[in-house]
PDB file of C-alpha atoms in Angstrom:
ATOM      1  CA  UNK A1057       2.543  37.165-100.469  1.00  0.00           C
ATOM      2  CA  UNK A1058      -0.945  37.381-101.601  1.00  0.00           C
ATOM      3  CA  UNK A1059      -3.925  37.637 -99.162  1.00  0.00           C
ATOM      4  CA  UNK A1060      -2.111  36.350 -96.157  1.00  0.00           C
ATOM      5  CA  UNK A1061      -4.137  35.535 -93.082  1.00  0.00           C
ATOM      6  CA  UNK A1062      -2.645  38.545 -91.330  1.00  0.00           C
ATOM      7  CA  UNK A1063      -3.668  40.849 -94.266  1.00  0.00           C
ATOM      8  CA  UNK A1064      -7.366  39.613 -94.076  1.00  0.00           C
ATOM      9  CA  UNK A1065      -7.370  39.870 -90.101  1.00  0.00           C
ATOM     10  CA  UNK A1066      -6.174  43.662 -90.324  1.00  0.00           C
ATOM     11  CA  UNK A1067      -8.807  44.257 -92.833  1.00  0.00           C
ATOM     12  CA  UNK A1068     -11.721  42.796 -90.668  1.00  0.00           C
ATOM     13  CA  UNK A1069     -10.376  44.829 -87.821  1.00  0.00           C
ATOM     14  CA  UNK A1070      -9.668  48.229 -89.510  1.00  0.00           C
ATOM     15  CA  UNK A1071     -12.726  48.307 -91.818  1.00  0.00           C
ATOM     16  CA  UNK A1072     -15.549  49.198 -90.020  1.00  0.00           C
ATOM     17  CA  UNK A1073     -17.783  49.809 -93.041  1.00  0.00           C
ATOM     18  CA  UNK A1074     -18.025  46.414 -94.121  1.00  0.00           C
ATOM     19  CA  UNK A1075     -19.527  43.395 -92.402  1.00  0.00           C
ATOM     20  CA  UNK A1076     -17.018  40.551 -92.903  1.00  0.00           C
ATOM     21  CA  UNK A1077     -17.520  36.767 -92.940  1.00  0.00           C
ATOM     22  CA  UNK A1078     -14.385  34.836 -92.860  1.00  0.00           C
ATOM     23  CA  UNK A1079     -15.047  31.335 -93.901  1.00  0.00           C
ATOM     24  CA  UNK A1080     -12.287  28.521 -93.142  1.00  0.00           C
ATOM     25  CA  UNK A1081     -12.074  24.683 -93.371  1.00  0.00           C
ATOM     26  CA  UNK A1082     -12.129  23.565 -89.718  1.00  0.00           C
ATOM     27  CA  UNK A1083     -13.525  24.580 -86.402  1.00  0.00           C
ATOM     28  CA  UNK A1084     -10.426  24.467 -84.757  1.00  0.00           C
ATOM     29  CA  UNK A1085      -8.807  27.167 -87.219  1.00  0.00           C
ATOM     30  CA  UNK A1086     -12.241  29.124 -86.733  1.00  0.00           C
ATOM     31  CA  UNK A1087     -11.572  29.199 -82.972  1.00  0.00           C
ATOM     32  CA  UNK A1088      -8.053  30.099 -83.203  1.00  0.00           C
ATOM     33  CA  UNK A1089      -8.664  33.019 -85.614  1.00  0.00           C
ATOM     34  CA  UNK A1090     -11.436  34.363 -83.523  1.00  0.00           C
ATOM     35  CA  UNK A1091      -9.220  34.504 -80.414  1.00  0.00           C
ATOM     36  CA  UNK A1092      -6.567  36.202 -82.444  1.00  0.00           C
ATOM     37  CA  UNK A1093      -9.107  38.878 -83.770  1.00  0.00           C
ATOM     38  CA  UNK A1094     -10.332  39.358 -79.991  1.00  0.00           C
ATOM     39  CA  UNK A1095      -6.821  39.694 -78.761  1.00  0.00           C
ATOM     40  CA  UNK A1096      -5.592  42.021 -81.490  1.00  0.00           C
ATOM     41  CA  UNK A1097      -8.504  44.230 -81.357  1.00  0.00           C
ATOM     42  CA  UNK A1098      -8.275  44.691 -77.672  1.00  0.00           C
ATOM     43  CA  UNK A1099      -4.504  45.555 -77.809  1.00  0.00           C
ATOM     44  CA  UNK A1100      -5.289  48.287 -79.925  1.00  0.00           C
ATOM     45  CA  UNK A1101      -8.594  49.819 -78.762  1.00  0.00           C
ATOM     46  CA  UNK A1102      -8.920  48.209 -75.175  1.00  0.00           C
ATOM     47  CA  UNK A1103     -12.453  47.415 -76.171  1.00  0.00           C
ATOM     48  CA  UNK A1104     -14.103  43.904 -77.211  1.00  0.00           C
ATOM     49  CA  UNK A1105     -14.851  43.185 -80.921  1.00  0.00           C
ATOM     50  CA  UNK A1106     -18.326  42.062 -81.617  1.00  0.00           C
ATOM     51  CA  UNK A1107     -18.944  38.604 -82.440  1.00  0.00           C
ATOM     52  CA  UNK A1108     -16.407  38.420 -85.425  1.00  0.00           C
ATOM     53  CA  UNK A1109     -18.036  36.179 -88.269  1.00  0.00           C
ATOM     54  CA  UNK A1110     -15.513  33.394 -88.468  1.00  0.00           C
ATOM     55  CA  UNK A1111     -16.816  30.164 -89.276  1.00  0.00           C
ATOM     56  CA  UNK A1112     -16.744  26.828 -91.260  1.00  0.00           C
ATOM     57  CA  UNK A1113     -18.387  26.513 -94.399  1.00  0.00           C
ATOM     58  CA  UNK A1114     -20.920  24.168 -92.659  1.00  0.00           C
ATOM     59  CA  UNK A1115     -21.681  26.865 -90.165  1.00  0.00           C
ATOM     60  CA  UNK A1116     -22.180  29.355 -92.972  1.00  0.00           C
ATOM     61  CA  UNK A1117     -24.503  27.061 -95.025  1.00  0.00           C
ATOM     62  CA  UNK A1118     -26.357  26.393 -91.611  1.00  0.00           C
ATOM     63  CA  UNK A1119     -26.846  30.279 -91.187  1.00  0.00           C
ATOM     64  CA  UNK A1120     -27.827  30.518 -94.688  1.00  0.00           C
ATOM     65  CA  UNK A1121     -30.398  27.666 -94.595  1.00  0.00           C
ATOM     66  CA  UNK A1122     -32.075  29.034 -91.433  1.00  0.00           C
ATOM     67  CA  UNK A1123     -32.780  32.174 -93.136  1.00  0.00           C
ATOM     68  CA  UNK A1124     -33.746  30.833 -96.580  1.00  0.00           C
ATOM     69  CA  UNK A1125     -36.116  28.471 -94.908  1.00  0.00           C
ATOM     70  CA  UNK A1126     -37.028  30.424 -92.039  1.00  0.00           C
ATOM     71  CA  UNK A1127     -40.948  29.680 -93.225  1.00  0.00           C
ATOM     72  CA  UNK A1128     -40.119  25.682 -93.200  1.00  0.00           C
ATOM     73  CA  UNK A1129     -40.876  23.291 -90.310  1.00  0.00           C
ATOM     74  CA  UNK A1130     -37.499  21.433 -90.656  1.00  0.00           C
ATOM     75  CA  UNK A1131     -36.345  19.555 -87.793  1.00  0.00           C
ATOM     76  CA  UNK A1132     -32.476  19.005 -87.869  1.00  0.00           C
ATOM     77  CA  UNK A1133     -31.453  15.619 -86.690  1.00  0.00           C
ATOM     78  CA  UNK A1134     -28.032  14.741 -85.013  1.00  0.00           C
ATOM     79  CA  UNK A1135     -25.660  11.929 -86.186  1.00  0.00           C
ATOM     80  CA  UNK A1136     -27.233   9.442 -83.488  1.00  0.00           C
ATOM     81  CA  UNK A1137     -30.705  10.203 -84.729  1.00  0.00           C
ATOM     82  CA  UNK A1138     -29.514   9.362 -88.252  1.00  0.00           C
ATOM     83  CA  UNK A1139     -28.126   6.160 -87.107  1.00  0.00           C
ATOM     84  CA  UNK A1140     -31.640   5.321 -85.679  1.00  0.00           C
ATOM     85  CA  UNK A1141     -33.184   6.126 -89.039  1.00  0.00           C
ATOM     86  CA  UNK A1142     -30.710   4.000 -90.851  1.00  0.00           C
ATOM     87  CA  UNK A1143     -31.573   1.172 -88.598  1.00  0.00           C
ATOM     88  CA  UNK A1144     -35.276   1.594 -89.341  1.00  0.00           C
ATOM     89  CA  UNK A1145     -34.477   1.824 -93.121  1.00  0.00           C
ATOM     90  CA  UNK A1146     -32.535  -1.596 -92.633  1.00  0.00           C
ATOM     91  CA  UNK A1147     -35.468  -3.244 -91.615  1.00  0.00           C
ATOM     92  CA  UNK A1148     -37.606  -2.007 -94.635  1.00  0.00           C
ATOM     93  CA  UNK A1149     -34.757  -3.095 -97.093  1.00  0.00           C
ATOM     94  CA  UNK A1150     -34.400  -6.283 -98.687  1.00  0.00           C
ATOM     95  CA  UNK A1151     -30.655  -6.374 -98.610  1.00  0.00           C
ATOM     96  CA  UNK A1152     -29.915  -9.773-100.330  1.00  0.00           C
ATOM     97  CA  UNK A1153     -26.297  -9.334-100.181  1.00  0.00           C
ATOM     98  CA  UNK A1154     -25.582  -7.627 -96.795  1.00  0.00           C
ATOM     99  CA  UNK A1155     -28.499  -9.241 -94.744  1.00  0.00           C
ATOM    100  CA  UNK A1156     -29.276 -12.471 -96.275  1.00  0.00           C
ATOM    101  CA  UNK A1157     -31.632 -14.521 -94.453  1.00  0.00           C
ATOM    102  CA  UNK A1158     -31.551 -12.170 -91.345  1.00  0.00           C
ATOM    103  CA  UNK A1159     -33.924  -9.657 -90.290  1.00  0.00           C
ATOM    104  CA  UNK A1160     -31.307  -7.178 -89.680  1.00  0.00           C
ATOM    105  CA  UNK A1161     -27.882  -6.276 -90.847  1.00  0.00           C
ATOM    106  CA  UNK A1162     -24.876  -6.477 -88.655  1.00  0.00           C
ATOM    107  CA  UNK A1163     -24.213  -3.260 -86.744  1.00  0.00           C
ATOM    108  CA  UNK A1164     -20.810  -2.987 -87.893  1.00  0.00           C
ATOM    109  CA  UNK A1165     -21.867  -3.473 -91.675  1.00  0.00           C
ATOM    110  CA  UNK A1166     -24.696  -0.961 -91.192  1.00  0.00           C
ATOM    111  CA  UNK A1167     -22.155   1.335 -89.783  1.00  0.00           C
ATOM    112  CA  UNK A1168     -20.229   1.183 -92.993  1.00  0.00           C
ATOM    113  CA  UNK A1169     -23.188   1.217 -95.256  1.00  0.00           C
ATOM    114  CA  UNK A1170     -24.275   4.480 -93.618  1.00  0.00           C
ATOM    115  CA  UNK A1171     -21.088   6.088 -93.968  1.00  0.00           C
ATOM    116  CA  UNK A1172     -20.895   5.175 -97.713  1.00  0.00           C
ATOM    117  CA  UNK A1173     -24.440   6.497 -97.886  1.00  0.00           C
ATOM    118  CA  UNK A1174     -23.883   9.755 -96.151  1.00  0.00           C
ATOM    119  CA  UNK A1175     -20.484  10.189 -98.180  1.00  0.00           C
ATOM    120  CA  UNK A1176     -22.419   9.791-101.332  1.00  0.00           C
ATOM    121  CA  UNK A1177     -25.070  12.341-100.225  1.00  0.00           C
ATOM    122  CA  UNK A1178     -22.282  14.744 -99.360  1.00  0.00           C
ATOM    123  CA  UNK A1179     -21.171  14.612-102.821  1.00  0.00           C
ATOM    124  CA  UNK A1180     -24.561  15.535-104.049  1.00  0.00           C
ATOM    125  CA  UNK A1181     -25.526  11.775-105.105  1.00  0.00           C
ATOM    126  CA  UNK A1182     -28.894  11.028-104.349  1.00  0.00           C
ATOM    127  CA  UNK A1183     -31.160   7.651-104.769  1.00  0.00           C
ATOM    128  CA  UNK A1184     -32.487   8.750-108.441  1.00  0.00           C
ATOM    129  CA  UNK A1185     -28.637   9.007-109.387  1.00  0.00           C
ATOM    130  CA  UNK A1186     -27.922   5.640-108.101  1.00  0.00           C
ATOM    131  CA  UNK A1187     -30.917   4.238-109.785  1.00  0.00           C
ATOM    132  CA  UNK A1188     -29.944   5.661-113.122  1.00  0.00           C
ATOM    133  CA  UNK A1189     -26.254   4.022-112.486  1.00  0.00           C
ATOM    134  CA  UNK A1190     -27.815   0.830-111.585  1.00  0.00           C
ATOM    135  CA  UNK A1191     -29.429   0.559-114.991  1.00  0.00           C
ATOM    136  CA  UNK A1192     -25.909   1.259-116.670  1.00  0.00           C
ATOM    137  CA  UNK A1193     -24.505  -1.396-114.251  1.00  0.00           C
ATOM    138  CA  UNK A1194     -27.134  -4.010-115.362  1.00  0.00           C
ATOM    139  CA  UNK A1195     -26.440  -3.449-119.054  1.00  0.00           C
ATOM    140  CA  UNK A1196     -22.655  -3.624-118.633  1.00  0.00           C
ATOM    141  CA  UNK A1197     -22.898  -6.822-116.769  1.00  0.00           C
ATOM    142  CA  UNK A1198     -20.614  -5.950-113.832  1.00  0.00           C
ATOM    143  CA  UNK A1199     -20.232  -8.527-111.230  1.00  0.00           C
ATOM    144  CA  UNK A1200     -21.544  -7.947-107.506  1.00  0.00           C
ATOM    145  CA  UNK A1201     -24.384  -5.855-108.775  1.00  0.00           C
ATOM    146  CA  UNK A1202     -26.546  -7.030-105.813  1.00  0.00           C
ATOM    147  CA  UNK A1203     -24.081  -4.776-103.587  1.00  0.00           C
ATOM    148  CA  UNK A1204     -24.921  -1.829-105.592  1.00  0.00           C
ATOM    149  CA  UNK A1205     -28.546  -2.534-105.451  1.00  0.00           C
ATOM    150  CA  UNK A1206     -28.479  -2.783-101.632  1.00  0.00           C
ATOM    151  CA  UNK A1207     -26.923   0.377-101.200  1.00  0.00           C
ATOM    152  CA  UNK A1208     -29.366   1.966-103.412  1.00  0.00           C
ATOM    153  CA  UNK A1209     -32.309   0.026-101.381  1.00  0.00           C
ATOM    154  CA  UNK A1210     -30.975   1.288 -97.831  1.00  0.00           C
ATOM    155  CA  UNK A1211     -30.343   4.929 -99.165  1.00  0.00           C
ATOM    156  CA  UNK A1212     -33.940   5.050-100.672  1.00  0.00           C
ATOM    157  CA  UNK A1213     -35.743   3.946 -97.498  1.00  0.00           C
ATOM    158  CA  UNK A1214     -33.444   6.193 -95.388  1.00  0.00           C
ATOM    159  CA  UNK A1215     -34.557   9.138 -97.515  1.00  0.00           C
ATOM    160  CA  UNK A1216     -38.317   7.803 -97.034  1.00  0.00           C
ATOM    161  CA  UNK A1217     -37.714   7.729 -93.168  1.00  0.00           C
ATOM    162  CA  UNK A1218     -36.271  11.442 -93.381  1.00  0.00           C
ATOM    163  CA  UNK A1219     -39.557  12.272 -95.011  1.00  0.00           C
ATOM    164  CA  UNK A1220     -40.385  16.165 -95.656  1.00  0.00           C
ATOM    165  CA  UNK A1221     -39.635  17.486 -92.139  1.00  0.00           C
ATOM    166  CA  UNK A1222     -36.492  15.537 -90.889  1.00  0.00           C
ATOM    167  CA  UNK A1223     -33.099  17.073 -92.226  1.00  0.00           C
ATOM    168  CA  UNK A1224     -29.570  15.532 -91.524  1.00  0.00           C
ATOM    169  CA  UNK A1225     -26.434  17.510 -91.760  1.00  0.00           C
ATOM    170  CA  UNK A1226     -25.708  16.429 -95.222  1.00  0.00           C
ATOM    171  CA  UNK A1227     -28.974  17.625 -96.696  1.00  0.00           C
ATOM    172  CA  UNK A1228     -28.376  21.280 -95.957  1.00  0.00           C
ATOM    173  CA  UNK A1229     -26.699  22.129 -99.050  1.00  0.00           C
ATOM    174  CA  UNK A1230     -28.755  19.925-101.180  1.00  0.00           C
ATOM    175  CA  UNK A1231     -31.815  21.658-100.044  1.00  0.00           C
ATOM    176  CA  UNK A1232     -30.408  25.132-100.647  1.00  0.00           C
ATOM    177  CA  UNK A1233     -29.007  24.475-103.984  1.00  0.00           C
ATOM    178  CA  UNK A1234     -32.623  22.943-105.141  1.00  0.00           C
ATOM    179  CA  UNK A1235     -34.270  26.203-103.706  1.00  0.00           C
ATOM    180  CA  UNK A1236     -31.871  28.554-105.511  1.00  0.00           C
ATOM    181  CA  UNK A1237     -31.461  26.893-108.861  1.00  0.00           C
ATOM    182  CA  UNK A1238     -35.244  27.063-109.100  1.00  0.00           C
ATOM    183  CA  UNK A1239     -35.727  30.636-107.852  1.00  0.00           C
ATOM    184  CA  UNK A1240     -34.123  34.386-108.396  1.00  0.00           C
ATOM    185  CA  UNK A1241     -31.268  33.029-106.400  1.00  0.00           C
ATOM    186  CA  UNK A1242     -29.613  36.693-106.533  1.00  0.00           C
ATOM    187  CA  UNK A1243     -32.631  38.348-104.947  1.00  0.00           C
ATOM    188  CA  UNK A1244     -32.882  35.540-102.364  1.00  0.00           C
ATOM    189  CA  UNK A1245     -29.138  36.040-101.294  1.00  0.00           C
ATOM    190  CA  UNK A1246     -29.374  39.836-101.315  1.00  0.00           C
ATOM    191  CA  UNK A1247     -32.294  39.698 -98.903  1.00  0.00           C
ATOM    192  CA  UNK A1248     -30.525  37.585 -96.629  1.00  0.00           C
ATOM    193  CA  UNK A1249     -27.160  39.470 -96.482  1.00  0.00           C
ATOM    194  CA  UNK A1250     -26.625  43.332 -96.079  1.00  0.00           C
ATOM    195  CA  UNK A1251     -25.250  45.176 -98.958  1.00  0.00           C
ATOM    196  CA  UNK A1252     -22.081  45.718 -97.310  1.00  0.00           C
ATOM    197  CA  UNK A1253     -21.271  42.071 -96.516  1.00  0.00           C
ATOM    198  CA  UNK A1254     -17.786  40.874 -97.488  1.00  0.00           C
ATOM    199  CA  UNK A1255     -17.600  36.941 -97.726  1.00  0.00           C
ATOM    200  CA  UNK A1256     -14.044  35.443 -97.757  1.00  0.00           C
ATOM    201  CA  UNK A1257     -13.053  31.863 -98.164  1.00  0.00           C
ATOM    202  CA  UNK A1258      -9.645  31.164 -96.879  1.00  0.00           C
ATOM    203  CA  UNK A1259      -7.295  27.943 -96.411  1.00  0.00           C
ATOM    204  CA  UNK A1260      -9.485  25.543 -98.463  1.00  0.00           C
ATOM    205  CA  UNK A1261      -7.745  22.760-100.473  1.00  0.00           C
ATOM    206  CA  UNK A1262     -10.691  21.047-101.681  1.00  0.00           C
ATOM    207  CA  UNK A1263     -14.443  21.703-102.177  1.00  0.00           C
ATOM    208  CA  UNK A1264     -17.302  19.041-103.121  1.00  0.00           C
ATOM    209  CA  UNK A1265     -19.498  19.499-105.962  1.00  0.00           C
ATOM    210  CA  UNK A1266     -22.478  20.732-103.930  1.00  0.00           C
ATOM    211  CA  UNK A1267     -20.409  23.221-102.350  1.00  0.00           C
ATOM    212  CA  UNK A1268     -19.073  24.575-105.691  1.00  0.00           C
ATOM    213  CA  UNK A1269     -22.606  24.770-106.899  1.00  0.00           C
ATOM    214  CA  UNK A1270     -23.861  26.609-103.501  1.00  0.00           C
ATOM    215  CA  UNK A1271     -20.955  29.291-104.031  1.00  0.00           C
ATOM    216  CA  UNK A1272     -21.601  29.752-107.502  1.00  0.00           C
ATOM    217  CA  UNK A1273     -24.845  31.452-106.591  1.00  0.00           C
ATOM    218  CA  UNK A1274     -23.212  34.420-105.301  1.00  0.00           C
ATOM    219  CA  UNK A1275     -22.203  35.549-108.684  1.00  0.00           C
ATOM    220  CA  UNK A1276     -24.633  38.717-109.537  1.00  0.00           C
ATOM    221  CA  UNK A1277     -25.246  39.563-105.942  1.00  0.00           C
ATOM    222  CA  UNK A1278     -24.547  42.635-104.089  1.00  0.00           C
ATOM    223  CA  UNK A1279     -22.017  40.738-101.831  1.00  0.00           C
ATOM    224  CA  UNK A1280     -18.273  41.337-102.068  1.00  0.00           C
ATOM    225  CA  UNK A1281     -16.915  37.596-102.357  1.00  0.00           C
ATOM    226  CA  UNK A1282     -13.437  36.099-102.820  1.00  0.00           C
ATOM    227  CA  UNK A1283     -11.924  32.524-102.474  1.00  0.00           C
ATOM    228  CA  UNK A1284      -8.287  32.410-101.700  1.00  0.00           C
ATOM    229  CA  UNK A1285      -6.153  29.495-102.588  1.00  0.00           C
ATOM    230  CA  UNK A1286      -2.633  28.947-101.660  1.00  0.00           C
ATOM    231  CA  UNK A1287      -1.372  28.000-105.141  1.00  0.00           C
ATOM    232  CA  UNK A1288       1.328  28.966-107.484  1.00  0.00           C
ATOM    233  CA  UNK A1289       0.841  28.126-111.327  1.00  0.00           C
ATOM    234  CA  UNK A1290       4.733  28.457-111.676  1.00  0.00           C
ATOM    235  CA  UNK A1291       5.793  26.340-108.817  1.00  0.00           C
ATOM    236  CA  UNK A1292       2.873  23.809-109.152  1.00  0.00           C
ATOM    237  CA  UNK A1293       0.157  22.853-106.714  1.00  0.00           C
ATOM    238  CA  UNK A1294       0.642  21.941-103.192  1.00  0.00           C
ATOM    239  CA  UNK A1295      -2.520  19.726-103.603  1.00  0.00           C
ATOM    240  CA  UNK A1296      -2.815  18.335-107.085  1.00  0.00           C
ATOM    241  CA  UNK A1297      -6.560  18.646-107.608  1.00  0.00           C
ATOM    242  CA  UNK A1298      -6.459  22.473-107.147  1.00  0.00           C
ATOM    243  CA  UNK A1299      -6.120  23.105-110.859  1.00  0.00           C
ATOM    244  CA  UNK A1300      -9.234  21.079-111.385  1.00  0.00           C
ATOM    245  CA  UNK A1301     -11.140  23.133-108.528  1.00  0.00           C
ATOM    246  CA  UNK A1302     -10.018  26.444-109.778  1.00  0.00           C
ATOM    247  CA  UNK A1303     -11.281  25.650-113.317  1.00  0.00           C
ATOM    248  CA  UNK A1304     -14.491  24.364-111.902  1.00  0.00           C
ATOM    249  CA  UNK A1305     -14.995  27.945-110.181  1.00  0.00           C
ATOM    250  CA  UNK A1306     -13.980  29.695-113.379  1.00  0.00           C
ATOM    251  CA  UNK A1307     -16.488  27.787-115.402  1.00  0.00           C
ATOM    252  CA  UNK A1308     -19.383  28.761-113.181  1.00  0.00           C
ATOM    253  CA  UNK A1309     -18.551  32.662-113.461  1.00  0.00           C
ATOM    254  CA  UNK A1310     -15.772  33.434-110.888  1.00  0.00           C
ATOM    255  CA  UNK A1311     -12.885  35.582-112.037  1.00  0.00           C
ATOM    256  CA  UNK A1312      -9.365  34.504-111.610  1.00  0.00           C
ATOM    257  CA  UNK A1313      -6.584  36.882-110.194  1.00  0.00           C
ATOM    258  CA  UNK A1314      -3.112  35.959-109.668  1.00  0.00           C
ATOM    259  CA  UNK A1315      -2.287  37.895-106.721  1.00  0.00           C
ATOM    260  CA  UNK A1316       1.361  37.061-107.027  1.00  0.00           C
ATOM    261  CA  UNK A1317       1.422  39.142-110.079  1.00  0.00           C
ATOM    262  CA  UNK A1318      -0.998  41.929-108.678  1.00  0.00           C
ATOM    263  CA  UNK A1319       1.442  42.245-105.685  1.00  0.00           C
ATOM    264  CA  UNK A1320       4.725  42.217-107.707  1.00  0.00           C
ATOM    265  CA  UNK A1321       3.068  45.146-110.096  1.00  0.00           C
ATOM    266  CA  UNK A1322       1.644  47.151-107.073  1.00  0.00           C
ATOM    267  CA  UNK A1323       3.075  49.472-104.522  1.00  0.00           C
ATOM    268  CA  UNK A1324       3.732  47.700-101.147  1.00  0.00           C
ATOM    269  CA  UNK A1325       0.946  49.166 -99.501  1.00  0.00           C
ATOM    270  CA  UNK A1326      -1.695  48.609-102.142  1.00  0.00           C
ATOM    271  CA  UNK A1327      -5.239  47.345-101.487  1.00  0.00           C
ATOM    272  CA  UNK A1328      -7.011  45.254-103.725  1.00  0.00           C
ATOM    273  CA  UNK A1329     -10.808  45.531-104.617  1.00  0.00           C
ATOM    274  CA  UNK A1330     -12.724  42.423-104.106  1.00  0.00           C
ATOM    275  CA  UNK A1331     -15.878  43.656-105.351  1.00  0.00           C
ATOM    276  CA  UNK A1332     -16.481  41.005-107.933  1.00  0.00           C
ATOM    277  CA  UNK A1333     -16.822  37.577-107.112  1.00  0.00           C
ATOM    278  CA  UNK A1334     -13.369  36.070-107.644  1.00  0.00           C
ATOM    279  CA  UNK A1335     -10.824  33.348-106.699  1.00  0.00           C
ATOM    280  CA  UNK A1336      -7.455  34.436-106.012  1.00  0.00           C
ATOM    281  CA  UNK A1337      -4.724  31.512-106.362  1.00  0.00           C
ATOM    282  CA  UNK A1338      -1.603  32.589-105.081  1.00  0.00           C
ATOM    283  CA  UNK A1339       1.612  31.458-103.116  1.00  0.00           C
TER     284      UNK A1339
END
């Protein structure tokens, strides 16, 4: 069985020459793995392990962001603060469909609209993207166009309220990608991480487009980098979108390894090099 979690944890515990980052989908999984590492290490060495780097993708991106923009005066805001900004943006917005003649939107409706907008932002869709889509909607004669116009208007004014210094949780990957795409990204990444760093993604079943773009920048860097998927091309994907996700990673330069084949062809105690950025779909 390829790249089982136990294999990865043993690698982290036994290989002291590398600095490992294990990226997992949820905070709950992160906390459990950290406890497993602490207990396993203590049972073998009777000494504590130094702060195991097990975290979610959001936390990994936040650490990266803090290093990348160390010279900037960004102020990260909470979800509650974001809600206040949406209320202020609502007052600025002429929402003909959702407000009508009222000065403010109904709080329940505003909550739904803010969730829609933050979901769009998490997918990397910004106001200027919506503006282009609105032009197409106008030309195609789709009904209820005012709904789309209202969402665009509220989103645009919310971003105005954020301004240049405030940043919500959905902005972090967008800011990172904008910075890296216009820079010598390999040099920036190499400056943030030690050359003996290993980054392993484990347990993910989906990635949003901004996340794929972010991870694509780790090509051509000094880091050892791997993404492991629980997937078999023979038996079919447990999650139907994995074929497309793996294709997306291959298209941005990742090498694909079938670790089922690798394990079957290698000796039982073989170790596999992850020095090239790669994805390992395997059962």
